[in-house]
mmCIF file of C-alpha atoms in Angstrom:
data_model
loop_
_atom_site.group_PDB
_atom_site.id
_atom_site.type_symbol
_atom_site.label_atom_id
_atom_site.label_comp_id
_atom_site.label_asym_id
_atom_site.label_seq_id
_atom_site.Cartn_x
_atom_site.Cartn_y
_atom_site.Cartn_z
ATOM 1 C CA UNK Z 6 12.502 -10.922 14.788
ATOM 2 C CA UNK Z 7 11.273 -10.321 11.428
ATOM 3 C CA UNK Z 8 11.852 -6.718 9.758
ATOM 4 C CA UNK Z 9 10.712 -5.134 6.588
ATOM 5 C CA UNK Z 10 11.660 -1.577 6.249
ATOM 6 C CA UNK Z 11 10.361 0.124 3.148
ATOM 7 C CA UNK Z 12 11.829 3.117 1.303
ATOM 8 C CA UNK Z 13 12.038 5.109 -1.403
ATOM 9 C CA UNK Z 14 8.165 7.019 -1.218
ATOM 10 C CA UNK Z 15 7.740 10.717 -1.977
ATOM 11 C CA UNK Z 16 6.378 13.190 -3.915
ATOM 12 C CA UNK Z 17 6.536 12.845 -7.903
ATOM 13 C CA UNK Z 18 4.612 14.602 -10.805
ATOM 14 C CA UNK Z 19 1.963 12.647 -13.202
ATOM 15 C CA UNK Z 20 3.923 10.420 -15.432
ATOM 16 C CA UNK Z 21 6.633 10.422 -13.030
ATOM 17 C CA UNK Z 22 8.504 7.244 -11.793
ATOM 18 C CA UNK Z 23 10.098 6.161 -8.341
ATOM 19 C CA UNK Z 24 11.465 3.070 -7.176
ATOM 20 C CA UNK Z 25 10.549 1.335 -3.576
ATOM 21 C CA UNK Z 26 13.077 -1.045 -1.885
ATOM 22 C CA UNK Z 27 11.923 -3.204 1.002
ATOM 23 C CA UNK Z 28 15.019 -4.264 3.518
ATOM 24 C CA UNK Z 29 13.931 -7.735 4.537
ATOM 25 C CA UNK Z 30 15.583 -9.108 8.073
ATOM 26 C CA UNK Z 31 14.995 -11.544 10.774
ATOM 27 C CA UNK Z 32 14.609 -14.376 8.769
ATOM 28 C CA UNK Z 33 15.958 -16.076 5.547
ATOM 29 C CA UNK Z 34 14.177 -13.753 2.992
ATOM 30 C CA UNK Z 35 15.130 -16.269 0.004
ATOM 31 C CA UNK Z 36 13.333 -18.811 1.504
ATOM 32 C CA UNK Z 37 9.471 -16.525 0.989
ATOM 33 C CA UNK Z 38 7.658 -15.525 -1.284
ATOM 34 C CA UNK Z 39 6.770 -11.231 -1.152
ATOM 35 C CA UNK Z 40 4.381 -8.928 -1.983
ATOM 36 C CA UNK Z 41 3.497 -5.558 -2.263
ATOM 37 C CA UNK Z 42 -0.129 -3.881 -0.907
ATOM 38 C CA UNK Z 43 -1.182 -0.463 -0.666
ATOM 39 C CA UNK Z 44 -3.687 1.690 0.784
ATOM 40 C CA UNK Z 45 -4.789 5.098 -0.386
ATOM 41 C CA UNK Z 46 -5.165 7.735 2.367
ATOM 42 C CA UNK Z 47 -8.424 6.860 4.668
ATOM 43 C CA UNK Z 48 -9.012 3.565 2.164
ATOM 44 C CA UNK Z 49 -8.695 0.372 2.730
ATOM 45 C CA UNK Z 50 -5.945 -2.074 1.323
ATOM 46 C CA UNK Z 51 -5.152 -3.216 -1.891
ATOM 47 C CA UNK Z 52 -3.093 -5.835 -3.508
ATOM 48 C CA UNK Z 53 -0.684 -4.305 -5.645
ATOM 49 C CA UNK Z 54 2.112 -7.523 -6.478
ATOM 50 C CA UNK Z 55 3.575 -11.289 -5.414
ATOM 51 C CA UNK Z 56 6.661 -12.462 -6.489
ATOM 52 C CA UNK Z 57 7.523 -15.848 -5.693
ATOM 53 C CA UNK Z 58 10.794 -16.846 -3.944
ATOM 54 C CA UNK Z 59 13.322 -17.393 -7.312
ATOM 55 C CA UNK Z 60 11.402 -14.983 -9.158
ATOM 56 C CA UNK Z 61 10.268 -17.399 -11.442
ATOM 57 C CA UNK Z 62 6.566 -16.412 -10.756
ATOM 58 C CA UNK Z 63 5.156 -12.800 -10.831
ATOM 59 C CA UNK Z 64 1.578 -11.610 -10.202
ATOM 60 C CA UNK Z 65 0.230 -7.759 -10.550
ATOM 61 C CA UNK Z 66 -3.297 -6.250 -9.861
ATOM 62 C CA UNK Z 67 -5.049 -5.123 -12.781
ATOM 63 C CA UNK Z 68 -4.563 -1.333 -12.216
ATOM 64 C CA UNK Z 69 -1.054 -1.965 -12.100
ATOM 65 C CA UNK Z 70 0.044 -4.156 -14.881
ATOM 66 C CA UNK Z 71 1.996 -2.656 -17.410
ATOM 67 C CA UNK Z 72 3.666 -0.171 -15.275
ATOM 68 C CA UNK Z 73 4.889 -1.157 -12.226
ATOM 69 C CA UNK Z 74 7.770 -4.300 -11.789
ATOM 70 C CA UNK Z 75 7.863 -6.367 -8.831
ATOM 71 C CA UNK Z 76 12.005 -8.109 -8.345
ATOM 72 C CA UNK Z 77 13.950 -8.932 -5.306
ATOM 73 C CA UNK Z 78 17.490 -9.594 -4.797
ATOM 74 C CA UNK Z 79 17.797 -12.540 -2.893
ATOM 75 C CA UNK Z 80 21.717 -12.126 -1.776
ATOM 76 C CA UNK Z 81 20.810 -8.074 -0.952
ATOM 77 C CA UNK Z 82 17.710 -9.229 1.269
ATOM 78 C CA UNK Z 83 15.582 -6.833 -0.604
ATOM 79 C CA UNK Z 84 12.513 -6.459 -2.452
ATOM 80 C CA UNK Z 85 12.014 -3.601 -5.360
ATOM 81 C CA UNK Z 86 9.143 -2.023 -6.908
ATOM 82 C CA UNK Z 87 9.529 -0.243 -9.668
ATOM 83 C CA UNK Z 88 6.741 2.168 -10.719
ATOM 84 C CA UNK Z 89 6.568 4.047 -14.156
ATOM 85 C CA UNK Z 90 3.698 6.085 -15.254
ATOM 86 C CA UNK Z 91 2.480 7.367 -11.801
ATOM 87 C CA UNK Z 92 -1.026 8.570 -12.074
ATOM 88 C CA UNK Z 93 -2.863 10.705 -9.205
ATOM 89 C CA UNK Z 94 -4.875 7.356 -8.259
ATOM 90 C CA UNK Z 95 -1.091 5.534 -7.402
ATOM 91 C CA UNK Z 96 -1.311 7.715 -4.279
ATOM 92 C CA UNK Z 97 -1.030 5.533 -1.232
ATOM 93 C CA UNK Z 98 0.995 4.162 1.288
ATOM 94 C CA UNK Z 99 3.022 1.305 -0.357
ATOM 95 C CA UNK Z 100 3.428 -2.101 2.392
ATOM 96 C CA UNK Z 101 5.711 -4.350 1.664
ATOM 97 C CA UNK Z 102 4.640 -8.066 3.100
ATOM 98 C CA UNK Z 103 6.255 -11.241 3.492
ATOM 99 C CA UNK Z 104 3.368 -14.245 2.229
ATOM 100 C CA UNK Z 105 3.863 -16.634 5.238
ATOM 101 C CA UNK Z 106 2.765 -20.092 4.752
ATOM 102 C CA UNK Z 107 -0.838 -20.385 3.822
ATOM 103 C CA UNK Z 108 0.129 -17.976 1.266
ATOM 104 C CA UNK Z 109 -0.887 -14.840 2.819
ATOM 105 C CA UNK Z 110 0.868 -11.753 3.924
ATOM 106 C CA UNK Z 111 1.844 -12.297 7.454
ATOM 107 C CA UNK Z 112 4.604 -9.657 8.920
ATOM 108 C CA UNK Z 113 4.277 -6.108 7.345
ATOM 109 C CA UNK Z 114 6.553 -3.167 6.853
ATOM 110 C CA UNK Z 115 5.655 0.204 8.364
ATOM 111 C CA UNK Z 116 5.086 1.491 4.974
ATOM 112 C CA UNK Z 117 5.876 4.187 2.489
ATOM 113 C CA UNK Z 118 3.994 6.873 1.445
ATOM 114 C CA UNK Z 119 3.924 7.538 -2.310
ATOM 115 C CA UNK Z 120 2.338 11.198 -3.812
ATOM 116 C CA UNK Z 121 1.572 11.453 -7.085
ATOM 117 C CA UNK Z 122 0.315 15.428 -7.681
ATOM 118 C CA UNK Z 123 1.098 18.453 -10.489
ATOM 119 C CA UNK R 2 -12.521 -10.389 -9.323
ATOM 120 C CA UNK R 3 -14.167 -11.717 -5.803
ATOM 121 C CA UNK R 4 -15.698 -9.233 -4.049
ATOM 122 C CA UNK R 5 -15.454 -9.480 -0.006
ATOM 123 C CA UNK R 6 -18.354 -7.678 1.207
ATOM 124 C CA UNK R 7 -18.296 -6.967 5.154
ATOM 125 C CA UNK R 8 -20.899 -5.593 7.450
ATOM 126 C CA UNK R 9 -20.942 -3.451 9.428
ATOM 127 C CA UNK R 10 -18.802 -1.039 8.553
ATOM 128 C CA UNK R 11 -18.800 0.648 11.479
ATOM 129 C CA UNK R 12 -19.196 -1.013 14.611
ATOM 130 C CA UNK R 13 -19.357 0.810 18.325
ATOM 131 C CA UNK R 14 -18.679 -1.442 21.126
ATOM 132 C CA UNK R 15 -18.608 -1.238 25.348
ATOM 133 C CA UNK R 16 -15.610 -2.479 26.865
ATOM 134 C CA UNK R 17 -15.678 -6.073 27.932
ATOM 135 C CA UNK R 18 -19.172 -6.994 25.492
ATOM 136 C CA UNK R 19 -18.287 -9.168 22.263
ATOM 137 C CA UNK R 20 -18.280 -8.064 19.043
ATOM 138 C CA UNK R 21 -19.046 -9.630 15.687
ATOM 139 C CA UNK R 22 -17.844 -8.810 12.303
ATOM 140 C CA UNK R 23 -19.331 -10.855 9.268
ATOM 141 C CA UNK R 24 -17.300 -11.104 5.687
ATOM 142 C CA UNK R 25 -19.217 -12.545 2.718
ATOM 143 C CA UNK R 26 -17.676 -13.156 -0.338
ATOM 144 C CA UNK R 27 -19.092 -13.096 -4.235
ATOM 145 C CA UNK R 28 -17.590 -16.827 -5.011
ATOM 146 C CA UNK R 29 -16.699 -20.209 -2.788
ATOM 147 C CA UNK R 30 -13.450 -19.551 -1.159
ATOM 148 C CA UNK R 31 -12.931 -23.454 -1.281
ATOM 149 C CA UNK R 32 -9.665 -24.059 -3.194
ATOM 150 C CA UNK R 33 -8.937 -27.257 -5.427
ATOM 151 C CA UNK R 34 -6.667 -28.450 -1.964
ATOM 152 C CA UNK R 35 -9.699 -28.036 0.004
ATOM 153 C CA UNK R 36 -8.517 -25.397 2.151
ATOM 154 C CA UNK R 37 -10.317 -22.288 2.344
ATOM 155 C CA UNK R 38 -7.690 -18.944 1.887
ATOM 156 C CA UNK R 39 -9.845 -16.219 4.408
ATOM 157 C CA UNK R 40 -7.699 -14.249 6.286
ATOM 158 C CA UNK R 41 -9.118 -11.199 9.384
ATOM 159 C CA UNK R 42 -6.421 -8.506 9.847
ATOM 160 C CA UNK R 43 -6.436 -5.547 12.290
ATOM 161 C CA UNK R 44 -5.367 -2.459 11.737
ATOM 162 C CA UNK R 45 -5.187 0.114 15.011
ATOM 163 C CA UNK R 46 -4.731 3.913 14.456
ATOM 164 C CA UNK R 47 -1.563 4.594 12.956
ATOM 165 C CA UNK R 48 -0.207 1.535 12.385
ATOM 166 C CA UNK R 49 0.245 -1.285 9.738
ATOM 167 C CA UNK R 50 -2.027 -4.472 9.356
ATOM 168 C CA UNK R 51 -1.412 -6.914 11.781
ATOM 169 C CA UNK R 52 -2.210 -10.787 10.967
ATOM 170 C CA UNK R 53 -5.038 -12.389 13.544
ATOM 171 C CA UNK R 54 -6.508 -15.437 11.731
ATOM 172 C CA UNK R 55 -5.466 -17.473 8.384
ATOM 173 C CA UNK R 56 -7.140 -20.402 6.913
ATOM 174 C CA UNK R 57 -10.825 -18.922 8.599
ATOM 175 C CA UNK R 58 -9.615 -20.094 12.247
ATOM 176 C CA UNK R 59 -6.067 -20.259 12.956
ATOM 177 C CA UNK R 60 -5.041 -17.812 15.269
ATOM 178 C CA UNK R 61 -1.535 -16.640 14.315
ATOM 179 C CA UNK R 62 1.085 -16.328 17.610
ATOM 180 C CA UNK R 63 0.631 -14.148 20.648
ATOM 181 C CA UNK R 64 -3.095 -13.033 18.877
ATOM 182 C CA UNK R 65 -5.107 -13.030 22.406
ATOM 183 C CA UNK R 66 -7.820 -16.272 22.495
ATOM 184 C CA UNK R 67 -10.547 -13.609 22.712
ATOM 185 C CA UNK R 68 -10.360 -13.217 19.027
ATOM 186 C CA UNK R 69 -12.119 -16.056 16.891
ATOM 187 C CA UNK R 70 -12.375 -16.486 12.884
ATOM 188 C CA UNK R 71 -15.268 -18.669 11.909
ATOM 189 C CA UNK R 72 -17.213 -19.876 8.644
ATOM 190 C CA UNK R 73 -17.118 -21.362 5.270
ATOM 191 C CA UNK R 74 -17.509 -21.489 1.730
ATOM 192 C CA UNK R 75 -19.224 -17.606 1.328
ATOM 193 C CA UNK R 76 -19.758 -16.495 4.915
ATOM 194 C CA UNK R 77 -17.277 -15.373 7.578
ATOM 195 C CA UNK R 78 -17.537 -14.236 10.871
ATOM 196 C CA UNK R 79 -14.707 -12.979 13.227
ATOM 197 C CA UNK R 80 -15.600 -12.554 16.818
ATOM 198 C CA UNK R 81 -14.200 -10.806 19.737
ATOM 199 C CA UNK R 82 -15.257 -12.585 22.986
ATOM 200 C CA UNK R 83 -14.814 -9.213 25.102
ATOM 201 C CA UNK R 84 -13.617 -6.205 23.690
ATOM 202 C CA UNK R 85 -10.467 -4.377 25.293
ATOM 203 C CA UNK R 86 -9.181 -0.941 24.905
ATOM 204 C CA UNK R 87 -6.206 -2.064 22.771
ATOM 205 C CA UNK R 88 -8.775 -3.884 20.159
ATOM 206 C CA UNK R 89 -9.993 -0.550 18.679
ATOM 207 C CA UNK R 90 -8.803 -0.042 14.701
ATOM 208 C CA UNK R 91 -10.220 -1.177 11.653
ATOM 209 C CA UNK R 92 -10.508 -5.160 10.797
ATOM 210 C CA UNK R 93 -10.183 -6.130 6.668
ATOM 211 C CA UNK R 94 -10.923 -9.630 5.492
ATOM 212 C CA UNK R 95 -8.943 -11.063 2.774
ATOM 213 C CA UNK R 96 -9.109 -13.961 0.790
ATOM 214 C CA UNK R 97 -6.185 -15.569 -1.145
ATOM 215 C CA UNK R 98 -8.103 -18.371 -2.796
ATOM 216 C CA UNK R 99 -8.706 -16.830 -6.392
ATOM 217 C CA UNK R 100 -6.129 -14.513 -8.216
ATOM 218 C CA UNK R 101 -6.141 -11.363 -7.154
ATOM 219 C CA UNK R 102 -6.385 -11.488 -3.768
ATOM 220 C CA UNK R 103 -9.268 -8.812 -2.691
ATOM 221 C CA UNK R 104 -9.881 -7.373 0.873
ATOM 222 C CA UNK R 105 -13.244 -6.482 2.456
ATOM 223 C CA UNK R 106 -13.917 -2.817 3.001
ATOM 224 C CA UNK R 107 -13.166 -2.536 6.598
ATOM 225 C CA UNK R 108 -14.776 -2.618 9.715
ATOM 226 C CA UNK R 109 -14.024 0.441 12.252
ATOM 227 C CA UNK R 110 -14.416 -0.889 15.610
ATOM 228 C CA UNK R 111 -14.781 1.906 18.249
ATOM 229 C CA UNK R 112 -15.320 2.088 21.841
ATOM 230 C CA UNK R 113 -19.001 3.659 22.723
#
């Protein structure tokens, strides 16, 4: 069955950085496109980055762009984000996603929660 | 950016009574292919979003038939024939027609 396991959250200072890695199983991960969405504590969700299969193709929100980097390494399985510049407002529980067909996010991770405080 | 507006927010609900949840969105979701990108996830306490409809209507596998996506162009609806125990959580809309892809605010459906 398909498995996304996401690691690599915890607590960093303002300006910080931290790296997430999503473990992808269950199906052939080179085969989808990924993504990443979060959602701040009692929020709601937001889209954070896509990455298309080859990683030819990379999409970031807004509030992101500039400081985070969305790659995957198809042979390892696994999906990265890397995140530079953490501000208070990064704060969140990080999902990793698999974009099914229909392009949308179909089987999530569990998550990983990301703290960005002084 | 397309904003996904949803109503109610909060939405109390007896066991075994439908419930409706409406998503409305600030541009057509129509793209160029003709296919419409509105997606209804459900989120229950604790736990990560879960897939229930794609393309407005298609239910994805094992989501119970009691759960029905709806709609077109602006305006969305997702019902739930009869609600059970096990539906309570929050429901998001989500549309991946224009770049970025923007969710709803949420919908908190609780038992009364």
């Amino acid at each position: 069955q398909v498995q996304l396991v996401e690691s690599g959250g915890g607590l960093v200072k303002p300006g910080g950085s931290l790296r997430l890695s999503c473990a992808a199983s269950g199906f052939t991960f080179s085969d989808y496109y990924m993504s990443w969405i979060r959602q701040a504590p009692g929020r709601g969700l937001e889209w954070v980055s896509y990455i298309t299969s080859s990683g030819s193709i990379i999409y970031y929100a807004d509030s992101v762009k500039g400081r985070f980097t969305i790659s995957r390494d198809n042979a390892k399985n696994s999906l990265y984000l890397q995140m530079n510049s953490l501000r208070a407002e990064d704060t969140a529980v990080y999902y990793c996603a698999r974009v099914g067909y229909y392009d949308s996010p179909d089987y999530w991770g569990q998550g990983t929660l990301v703290t960005v405080s002084s | 950016d397309v904003v996904m507006t949803q109503s109610p927010l909060s939405l109390p609900v007896t066991l075994g009574q439908p419930a409706s949840i409406s998503c409305r969105s600030s541009q057509s979701l129509v793209y160029s292919d003709g296919n419409t990108y509105l997606n209804w996830f459900q989120q229950r306490p604790g736990q990560s979003p879960r897939r229930l409809i794609y393309k407005v209507s298609n239910r994805d596998s094992g989501v119970p038939d009691r759960f029905s996506g709806s709609g077109s162009g602006t305006d969305f609806t997702l019902k739930i024939s009869r609600v059970e125990a096990e539906d309570v959580g929050v429901y998001y809309c989500m549309q991946g027609t224009h770049w970025p892809w923007t969710f709803g605010q949420g919908t908190k459906v609780e038992i009364k």
